Structure formats: C-alpha cells, structure tokens
Coordinates of C-alpha atoms and ligand atoms in Angstrom, one line a residue:
M453 CA 58.1 -214.1 138.8
F454 CA 57.0 -215.9 135.6
D455 CA 59.7 -217.6 133.6
S456 CA 59.6 -215.3 130.5
T457 CA 60.3 -212.3 132.8
L458 CA 63.0 -214.2 134.6
L459 CA 64.7 -215.0 131.3
V460 CA 65.0 -211.3 130.5
H461 CA 66.3 -210.2 133.9
A462 CA 68.2 -213.1 135.5
G463 CA 72.0 -213.0 135.5
R464 CA 72.2 -209.3 134.6
D465 CA 73.7 -206.5 136.6
P466 CA 74.1 -203.3 134.4
E467 CA 75.2 -201.2 137.3
A468 CA 78.2 -203.3 137.7
F469 CA 79.2 -202.7 134.1
Q470 CA 78.8 -199.0 133.5
G471 CA 75.1 -199.4 132.6
V472 CA 75.7 -201.8 129.8
V473 CA 72.6 -204.1 129.5
N474 CA 74.5 -207.3 128.8
T475 CA 77.3 -208.6 131.0
P476 CA 80.3 -208.1 128.6
V477 CA 82.7 -210.8 127.5
F478 CA 85.5 -211.1 130.0
R479 CA 88.4 -213.0 128.6
A480 CA 90.9 -213.7 131.4
S481 CA 93.5 -216.0 132.7
T482 CA 95.4 -213.8 135.1
V483 CA 93.5 -211.4 137.3
L484 CA 95.8 -208.9 139.0
A485 CA 95.6 -207.7 142.6
S486 CA 97.1 -204.4 143.7
S487 CA 98.4 -205.6 147.1
I488 CA 99.0 -208.6 149.2
A489 CA 95.9 -207.7 151.2
E490 CA 93.7 -207.6 148.1
W491 CA 95.1 -210.9 146.9
E492 CA 94.4 -212.6 150.3
Q493 CA 90.9 -211.1 150.2
R494 CA 90.3 -212.6 146.7
K495 CA 91.4 -216.0 148.0
K496 CA 89.1 -215.8 150.9
E497 CA 86.2 -214.8 148.6
R498 CA 86.9 -217.8 146.4
A499 CA 87.1 -220.2 149.4
A500 CA 83.7 -218.8 150.5
E501 CA 82.4 -219.3 147.0
Q502 CA 81.6 -215.7 146.5
P503 CA 81.5 -215.0 142.8
G504 CA 84.6 -212.8 142.6
T505 CA 87.3 -213.3 139.9
Y506 CA 90.5 -214.8 141.1
Y507 CA 91.9 -216.7 138.2
G508 CA 90.3 -217.4 134.8
R509 CA 89.9 -221.1 135.5
H510 CA 87.4 -220.3 138.2
G511 CA 85.2 -218.4 135.7
T512 CA 84.7 -214.7 135.0
P513 CA 81.7 -212.4 135.3
T514 CA 80.5 -213.7 132.0
T515 CA 80.5 -217.3 133.0
H516 CA 79.0 -216.4 136.4
S517 CA 76.2 -214.4 134.8
F518 CA 75.2 -217.4 132.7
E519 CA 75.4 -219.8 135.6
E520 CA 73.3 -217.4 137.8
A521 CA 70.6 -217.1 135.1
M522 CA 70.5 -220.9 134.6
A523 CA 70.3 -221.6 138.3
A524 CA 67.3 -219.2 138.6
L525 CA 65.6 -220.8 135.6
E526 CA 66.2 -224.3 137.0
G527 CA 65.1 -223.3 140.5
G528 CA 68.3 -224.9 141.8
H529 CA 71.0 -223.9 144.3
R530 CA 73.8 -223.4 141.8
T531 CA 74.6 -224.2 138.2
L532 CA 78.0 -225.0 136.8
V533 CA 78.7 -224.5 133.1
F534 CA 80.7 -227.1 131.0
P535 CA 82.3 -226.9 127.6
S536 CA 79.7 -229.2 126.0
G537 CA 76.5 -230.9 126.7
L538 CA 78.3 -234.3 126.9
A539 CA 80.7 -232.9 129.5
A540 CA 77.6 -231.9 131.5
C541 CA 76.2 -235.5 131.1
A542 CA 79.5 -236.8 132.4
F543 CA 79.6 -234.4 135.4
A544 CA 76.1 -235.4 136.3
I545 CA 77.5 -238.9 137.2
L546 CA 81.3 -238.7 137.8
P547 CA 81.3 -236.5 141.0
F548 CA 78.8 -238.7 142.7
V549 CA 80.2 -242.3 142.1
G550 CA 83.3 -244.2 143.0
T551 CA 84.8 -247.7 142.6
G552 CA 82.4 -250.4 143.5
D553 CA 79.3 -248.3 142.9
H554 CA 76.4 -249.2 140.6
V555 CA 74.6 -246.9 138.2
L556 CA 71.3 -247.4 136.4
I557 CA 71.0 -245.7 133.0
T558 CA 67.8 -245.5 130.9
D559 CA 68.1 -247.6 127.7
S560 CA 66.8 -244.5 125.8
A561 CA 69.8 -242.4 126.8
Y562 CA 71.8 -240.2 124.4
D563 CA 74.3 -242.6 122.9
P564 CA 77.6 -240.9 124.0
T565 CA 76.3 -241.1 127.6
R566 CA 76.0 -244.9 127.1
R567 CA 79.6 -244.9 125.8
L568 CA 80.8 -243.1 128.9
A569 CA 79.3 -245.9 131.0
A570 CA 80.9 -248.6 129.0
G571 CA 84.3 -246.8 128.9
V572 CA 85.4 -244.4 131.6
L573 CA 82.9 -245.5 134.3
K574 CA 83.7 -249.2 133.8
R575 CA 87.5 -248.5 133.8
F576 CA 87.2 -246.9 137.2
G577 CA 85.2 -249.8 138.6
V578 CA 81.6 -248.4 138.4
T579 CA 79.2 -250.9 136.9
T580 CA 76.2 -249.8 134.8
E581 CA 73.0 -251.5 134.1
F582 CA 70.5 -250.2 131.6
Y583 CA 66.8 -250.2 132.3
D584 CA 63.6 -249.9 130.3
P585 CA 62.6 -246.2 130.3
L586 CA 59.0 -247.1 130.8
A587 CA 59.6 -249.2 133.9
A588 CA 58.8 -246.7 136.7
E589 CA 58.1 -249.0 139.6
G590 CA 59.9 -251.9 137.9
I591 CA 63.2 -250.0 138.5
E592 CA 63.0 -251.0 142.1
A593 CA 63.9 -254.6 141.3
L594 CA 67.1 -253.4 139.7
I595 CA 68.4 -251.4 142.6
K596 CA 71.2 -253.0 144.5
P597 CA 72.7 -252.0 147.9
N598 CA 75.5 -250.2 146.0
T599 CA 73.3 -248.3 143.5
R600 CA 74.3 -244.7 143.8
L601 CA 72.6 -243.0 140.9
I602 CA 69.7 -243.5 138.5
Y603 CA 70.2 -241.6 135.2
T604 CA 67.1 -240.5 133.3
E605 CA 66.4 -238.7 130.0
S606 CA 62.9 -237.8 129.2
P607 CA 61.8 -237.9 126.5
G608 CA 64.4 -240.4 125.3
S609 CA 67.0 -239.5 122.6
H610 CA 65.7 -240.5 119.1
T611 CA 62.8 -242.5 120.5
F612 CA 60.9 -240.1 122.8
E613 CA 59.8 -242.4 125.6
M614 CA 58.4 -240.4 128.5
Q615 CA 59.6 -241.4 131.9
D616 CA 57.7 -241.0 135.2
T617 CA 60.3 -238.9 136.8
A618 CA 58.6 -238.3 140.1
R619 CA 58.0 -242.0 140.7
I620 CA 61.5 -243.0 139.7
A621 CA 62.8 -240.3 142.1
E622 CA 60.6 -241.6 144.9
V623 CA 61.9 -245.2 144.5
A624 CA 65.5 -244.0 144.2
H625 CA 65.4 -241.9 147.3
R626 CA 63.8 -244.7 149.3
H627 CA 67.0 -246.7 148.5
G628 CA 69.4 -243.8 149.1
A629 CA 70.2 -243.3 145.4
L630 CA 70.5 -240.0 143.5
V631 CA 68.6 -239.1 140.3
A632 CA 70.1 -237.3 137.4
M633 CA 68.1 -236.1 134.4
D634 CA 69.1 -235.0 130.9
N635 CA 66.4 -232.5 130.3
T636 CA 67.7 -231.0 127.1
W637 CA 64.5 -231.6 125.1
A638 CA 62.1 -229.6 127.3
T639 CA 64.6 -227.1 128.7
P640 CA 63.9 -225.9 132.2
L641 CA 61.2 -223.6 130.7
Y642 CA 58.9 -226.5 130.1
F643 CA 60.0 -229.0 132.8
K644 CA 61.9 -228.3 135.9
P645 CA 63.6 -231.5 137.0
L646 CA 64.5 -230.3 140.5
Q647 CA 60.8 -229.7 141.3
H648 CA 60.0 -233.3 140.4
G649 CA 62.4 -235.0 142.7
V650 CA 65.5 -235.0 140.5
D651 CA 68.8 -234.1 142.2
I652 CA 71.0 -233.3 139.3
S653 CA 69.6 -231.5 136.2
V654 CA 71.5 -231.6 132.9
Q655 CA 71.1 -229.3 129.9
A656 CA 73.0 -229.5 126.6
A657 CA 72.9 -225.7 126.3
T658 CA 74.3 -226.2 122.8
K659 CA 70.7 -226.9 121.7
Y660 CA 67.9 -224.5 122.6
I661 CA 69.7 -222.3 125.2
V662 CA 72.4 -221.1 122.7
G663 CA 69.7 -221.6 120.0
H664 CA 71.7 -220.4 117.0
S665 CA 74.0 -223.4 116.1
D666 CA 77.1 -221.4 116.9
A667 CA 78.4 -222.6 120.3
M668 CA 78.7 -225.7 122.4
L669 CA 78.0 -225.7 126.2
G670 CA 76.4 -227.7 128.9
T671 CA 75.1 -227.0 132.4
V672 CA 74.6 -229.1 135.5
T673 CA 72.3 -227.7 138.3
V674 CA 72.1 -229.2 141.7
N675 CA 70.6 -228.5 145.1
R676 CA 72.7 -227.3 148.1
A677 CA 73.8 -230.7 149.4
L678 CA 75.4 -231.8 146.1
W679 CA 77.0 -228.5 145.2
P680 CA 80.4 -229.0 146.9
Q681 CA 80.9 -232.4 145.3
L682 CA 80.0 -231.2 141.9
K683 CA 82.1 -228.1 142.1
S684 CA 85.3 -229.7 143.5
T685 CA 85.2 -232.6 141.0
A686 CA 84.8 -230.1 138.1
Y687 CA 87.6 -228.0 139.5
D688 CA 90.0 -231.0 139.9
L689 CA 89.4 -232.0 136.3
G690 CA 90.0 -228.4 135.1
Q691 CA 86.5 -227.7 133.6
I692 CA 86.1 -224.2 132.2
S693 CA 84.0 -222.8 129.4
S694 CA 84.8 -220.0 127.0
P695 CA 83.4 -216.6 128.0
D696 CA 82.5 -215.9 124.4
D697 CA 80.4 -219.1 124.3
C698 CA 78.8 -218.1 127.7
Y699 CA 78.0 -214.7 126.2
L700 CA 76.2 -216.4 123.3
A701 CA 74.3 -218.7 125.7
L702 CA 73.2 -215.7 127.7
R703 CA 72.0 -214.0 124.6
G704 CA 70.1 -217.1 123.6
L705 CA 68.4 -217.3 127.0
R706 CA 66.9 -213.9 126.5
T707 CA 64.7 -215.1 123.6
L708 CA 64.2 -218.7 124.7
A709 CA 60.6 -218.3 125.6
V710 CA 59.4 -216.9 122.3
R711 CA 61.6 -219.2 120.2
L712 CA 60.6 -222.4 122.0
K713 CA 56.9 -221.6 121.6
Q714 CA 57.3 -221.4 117.8
H715 CA 59.5 -224.6 117.7
W716 CA 56.7 -226.3 119.7
L717 CA 53.9 -225.2 117.4
S718 CA 55.7 -225.9 114.2
G719 CA 56.9 -229.3 115.5
V720 CA 53.4 -230.4 116.4
A721 CA 52.0 -229.2 113.0
L722 CA 54.8 -231.0 111.1
A723 CA 54.3 -234.2 113.2
Q724 CA 50.6 -234.2 112.5
W725 CA 51.1 -233.6 108.8
L726 CA 53.7 -236.4 108.7
A727 CA 51.4 -238.8 110.6
R728 CA 48.8 -238.5 107.9
Q729 CA 51.1 -239.6 105.1
P730 CA 50.3 -243.2 104.1
E731 CA 54.0 -244.2 103.8
V732 CA 54.6 -243.2 107.5
E733 CA 54.2 -246.0 110.0
C734 CA 54.2 -243.7 113.1
V735 CA 55.4 -240.5 114.5
L736 CA 57.1 -240.4 117.9
H737 CA 56.1 -237.1 119.6
P738 CA 54.8 -237.0 123.2
A739 CA 52.7 -233.9 122.6
L740 CA 50.6 -235.8 120.1
P741 CA 47.4 -237.3 121.5
G742 CA 47.7 -241.1 121.2
D743 CA 51.5 -241.1 121.7
P744 CA 52.4 -243.6 124.5
G745 CA 54.0 -240.8 126.5
H746 CA 51.2 -238.3 126.0
E747 CA 49.7 -238.7 129.4
I748 CA 52.9 -238.1 131.3
W749 CA 53.8 -235.2 129.0
Q750 CA 50.5 -233.6 129.7
R751 CA 50.7 -234.1 133.4
D752 CA 54.4 -232.9 133.9
F753 CA 55.4 -230.7 131.0
K754 CA 54.4 -227.1 130.2
G755 CA 55.2 -227.4 126.5
A756 CA 57.1 -229.3 123.8
S757 CA 60.2 -228.6 121.8
G758 CA 60.4 -229.0 118.1
L759 CA 62.2 -232.3 118.0
F760 CA 60.5 -235.7 117.2
S761 CA 61.0 -238.8 115.1
V762 CA 59.2 -240.4 112.2
V763 CA 59.2 -244.1 111.4
M764 CA 58.5 -245.0 107.7
K765 CA 56.9 -248.2 106.5
P766 CA 59.5 -250.7 105.2
M767 CA 60.8 -249.4 101.8
A768 CA 63.9 -249.5 99.6
A769 CA 66.8 -247.3 100.6
D770 CA 66.7 -245.3 97.4
A771 CA 63.0 -244.3 98.1
F772 CA 63.9 -243.1 101.6
A773 CA 66.9 -241.2 100.2
A774 CA 64.7 -239.6 97.6
L775 CA 62.5 -238.2 100.4
I776 CA 65.4 -236.9 102.5
D777 CA 68.1 -235.9 100.0
G778 CA 66.2 -233.4 98.0
L779 CA 64.8 -231.4 100.9
E780 CA 65.7 -227.7 100.4
L781 CA 64.9 -226.2 103.9
F782 CA 65.8 -229.1 106.1
G783 CA 69.6 -229.7 106.5
I784 CA 70.9 -233.2 107.2
G785 CA 72.9 -232.9 110.4
A786 CA 73.5 -233.8 114.0
S787 CA 72.6 -231.5 116.9
W788 CA 69.4 -229.4 117.0
G789 CA 67.8 -226.5 118.9
G790 CA 69.0 -223.9 116.4
Y791 CA 66.7 -221.6 114.4
E792 CA 67.0 -223.9 111.4
S793 CA 65.1 -227.1 110.4
L794 CA 67.0 -230.4 110.3
V795 CA 66.5 -234.0 109.5
L796 CA 68.7 -236.9 110.7
P797 CA 68.4 -240.5 109.6
I798 CA 68.4 -242.7 112.8
D799 CA 68.8 -246.3 113.7
P800 CA 67.8 -246.8 117.3
A801 CA 68.2 -250.6 117.2
G802 CA 71.9 -250.1 117.4
H803 CA 71.8 -248.2 120.7
R804 CA 69.7 -250.5 122.9
S805 CA 70.5 -253.2 125.3
V806 CA 67.4 -254.1 127.3
T807 CA 64.6 -253.0 125.1
T808 CA 64.0 -253.7 121.4
W809 CA 63.2 -251.3 118.6
P810 CA 60.0 -252.9 117.0
H811 CA 60.1 -251.1 113.6
R812 CA 61.6 -252.4 110.4
G813 CA 61.3 -249.4 108.2
P814 CA 63.8 -246.5 108.0
A815 CA 63.4 -243.7 110.5
F816 CA 64.5 -240.1 110.8
R817 CA 64.5 -237.4 113.4
V818 CA 63.0 -233.9 112.6
H819 CA 63.9 -230.6 114.2
A820 CA 61.3 -228.0 113.3
G821 CA 63.0 -224.7 112.9
L822 CA 61.7 -221.1 112.8
E823 CA 60.9 -221.0 109.1
D824 CA 57.2 -220.5 108.0
M825 CA 55.4 -223.8 108.5
R826 CA 53.8 -223.5 105.0
D827 CA 57.2 -223.6 103.4
L828 CA 58.3 -226.5 105.5
I829 CA 55.3 -228.5 104.6
A830 CA 55.6 -227.7 100.9
D831 CA 59.2 -228.9 101.1
L832 CA 58.1 -232.2 102.7
E833 CA 55.3 -232.5 100.2
Q834 CA 57.8 -232.5 97.4
G835 CA 59.9 -235.0 99.3
F836 CA 57.0 -237.4 99.5
A837 CA 56.2 -236.9 95.8
R838 CA 59.8 -237.9 95.0
L839 CA 59.5 -240.9 97.2
R840 CA 56.2 -242.0 95.6
K841 CA 57.8 -242.1 92.2
L842 CA 60.1 -244.9 93.5
L843 CA 57.6 -247.1 95.3
Ligands
PLP1200 C1 73.2 -233.0 122.0 C2 72.8 -233.7 123.2 C3 73.8 -233.8 124.3 C4 75.2 -233.4 124.1 O1 75.4 -232.1 123.9 P1 76.7 -231.6 123.1 O2 76.7 -230.1 123.4 O3 76.5 -232.0 121.7 O4 77.9 -232.3 123.7 C5 73.3 -234.4 125.4 N1 72.1 -234.9 125.6 C6 71.2 -234.7 124.6 C7 69.8 -235.2 124.8 C8 71.5 -234.1 123.4 O5 70.6 -234.0 122.4

C-alpha cells in the first residue's frame, strides 16, 4: 500500500465505533468491569499487550488508534505516544541506557536534547560526547566499549546538516550500539528511519503530524526487540498523552501527504528566491542543488519539508530587524509544521561544542506555510526593501 493510502486508512476501525469514520475521543481514567472474571480478563489482555482498555494511564482507543497509525507509517513494530516531542526525544535514550554507559549525540541536535544530556543523563551517570554530524565513518573512533547509543538528527536543527544514517547505523551495530534518530523534519512520509538501520525513530508530532499549531505530542517507534524496554520505562515514569491531542494528531495524519507536498514546494521556492538576494550569504536547505547535504538528501529522502535557514551577510542589528519585524504573513515564533508561515532568529554558535558555526552575519529559520507563494514572496520583497533603506 502506498503511504498516502495508508495515511487515510491506518488506525481506523469504524465498525468498532458504530460506523463513525474517526475513532472518537475517549476520555478515561477508570474503566469499569462488570464482574471479577471480566476484570481478570482485562488484566490478562494488558499483560499480553493486547490493546484493550484497563485503566486510562495505559491509553484508550483514541491513543491506541494514533499509535497504530504511526507504527504503520513508520514501518515499525509498535509506536508509543508521549505528551511532547521533547518527551519522545528523552524516551529515545532513557530506556536504553544506565549508569556507566556512554552516549554519542550529534552536535546539530535540537538544543533541549543537548540539555537532557548535560542534566538528567549526567546526573544518573551516563556520559555524553557530541560528534560532528558530517563524520559518518569518523564516528567509529569515538565509540568506546561502553557506548550504548548513537543519537542522530537529520537534517540538523537550525543548521540542516544531512547525516549518512545507514553508515552510522552500520558502524554502531558493529560495536553493539543502538541508533536513535529525531526524524521530525522529513516525517516518516519522506524518510523511514527503521528502513535505514535506525533502531529508535522519534517524531515531534507537534510539528507536521498535528500540523495545525494546536497540540503537542511526540512518538517513539521501535522494532520488536526494543519494545518491552521502551514500554516498561515509559509506564514506570507514568507517561500518558491526552486523548484530545491524540485525536487532533490523527486528524492531522489524514492530510499529511497533501500538506507536506505544498510545504516542500513552497519551501524550495522561498529558499531559491532568498538565495538570489544580494544581502543573503547562504541558504541552508538540503533540497537545493549545491547544498552540502544535497547528495544524501537525494539518495535517502523522498521529499523535503518547508523548514530551512537563511544566513545574512554581516549587517547592523536594526537592518536585520527591519527585514523581520515588519513581515505581515510570517509570524515570529518557535515550533513549526503548522499551516502558517514563520520566521525565527537563530544563533547556532551558542549550541555547539565540537563544530564551529562559520558565519558572522545574523541568521533566521523559515517555515514555509500553506499561504500562496506569491503573497509570501511579496511580503519578503517588502522586508528586503525595508532592510536596504538601512544599509
Ligand atoms: C520541536 C522539536 C522537538 C520537540 O518537540 P516539542 O513537541 O516542542 O517538545 C524535537 N525535535 C525537533 C527536531 C523539533 O523541531
């Protein structure tokens, strides 16, 4: 089955819900049984990991529908939903490491993931080393006997370096280490980590899966071998996500294929337009020919999302502010993946430890929303006109 068909049909069971197309929102803590026998049966089903409902903390039909759809899209054994993308990043690592273990994290990782390493992981005796996202084979030299996990994110947050995932996985597995990947940028529609050697696939569903800037969720998908460890650690730490948010994520999934195609096209068009402006030093977008990550993107990915960065030539702060502040259609804000366009000033130099950010000018990240591209470009044109008055 092709993915766009799967997105429409996965995780749905109208017959189980009186013909209703979408799995309804089940809000539940207590779930009653009518007899001791039924209660015992429910407990047995739960122990056997059948998707019955026994207590709200184990999920409801709404959470299970979303997890089932995501597992199908990822091509994994099972998916577990978490209350934010960051929680999913944490649960891509925590269940699989213990005191004395060593973890390698890409230097291009989402900054809160870096904080997790420096805080909680360190406190529990797990050491972290950051590595250059572009060092595929070179990563082997960093692997120690106690390296348990290599964490990847491709393309990198803010800076969009593409990693050679399959080669990293090959090296990791040769040394008995697991590979986790934050695949939020491409979504499993355009890249399926588990098919490229990754063991643990993370998605900040807050972004494109929910797709409408109105809920926060994350997912972790694993193969059969890692499922028990993921599931029991998440259970022990009481992880449960709102059924209302899971409903919104399921609704988002149904239109992901058509939305993402437009984000991709608009993103590339905006990136190309921006790259032509004389005040722009460079655009970081792996789908653009000439981008350092273009070859890997073309080899491994089926498409691109609408998120990329722009580096300006060195200029005064007020000129840069004149470009960004007056934009009408681009909001200034964190997060991305919704239907609306965004810009975000970024400073990657502050979030690096083993690589250096070579640029001196100001930089910003762009999320291409679903507005008409002609309006978006007109908005940017006015921004550059404001900037030019101050140069
Ligand atoms: C936003 C984001 C996250 C975290 O997701 P939240 O839902 O905001 O916690 C993780 N990884 C990447 C790459 C992200 O962009």
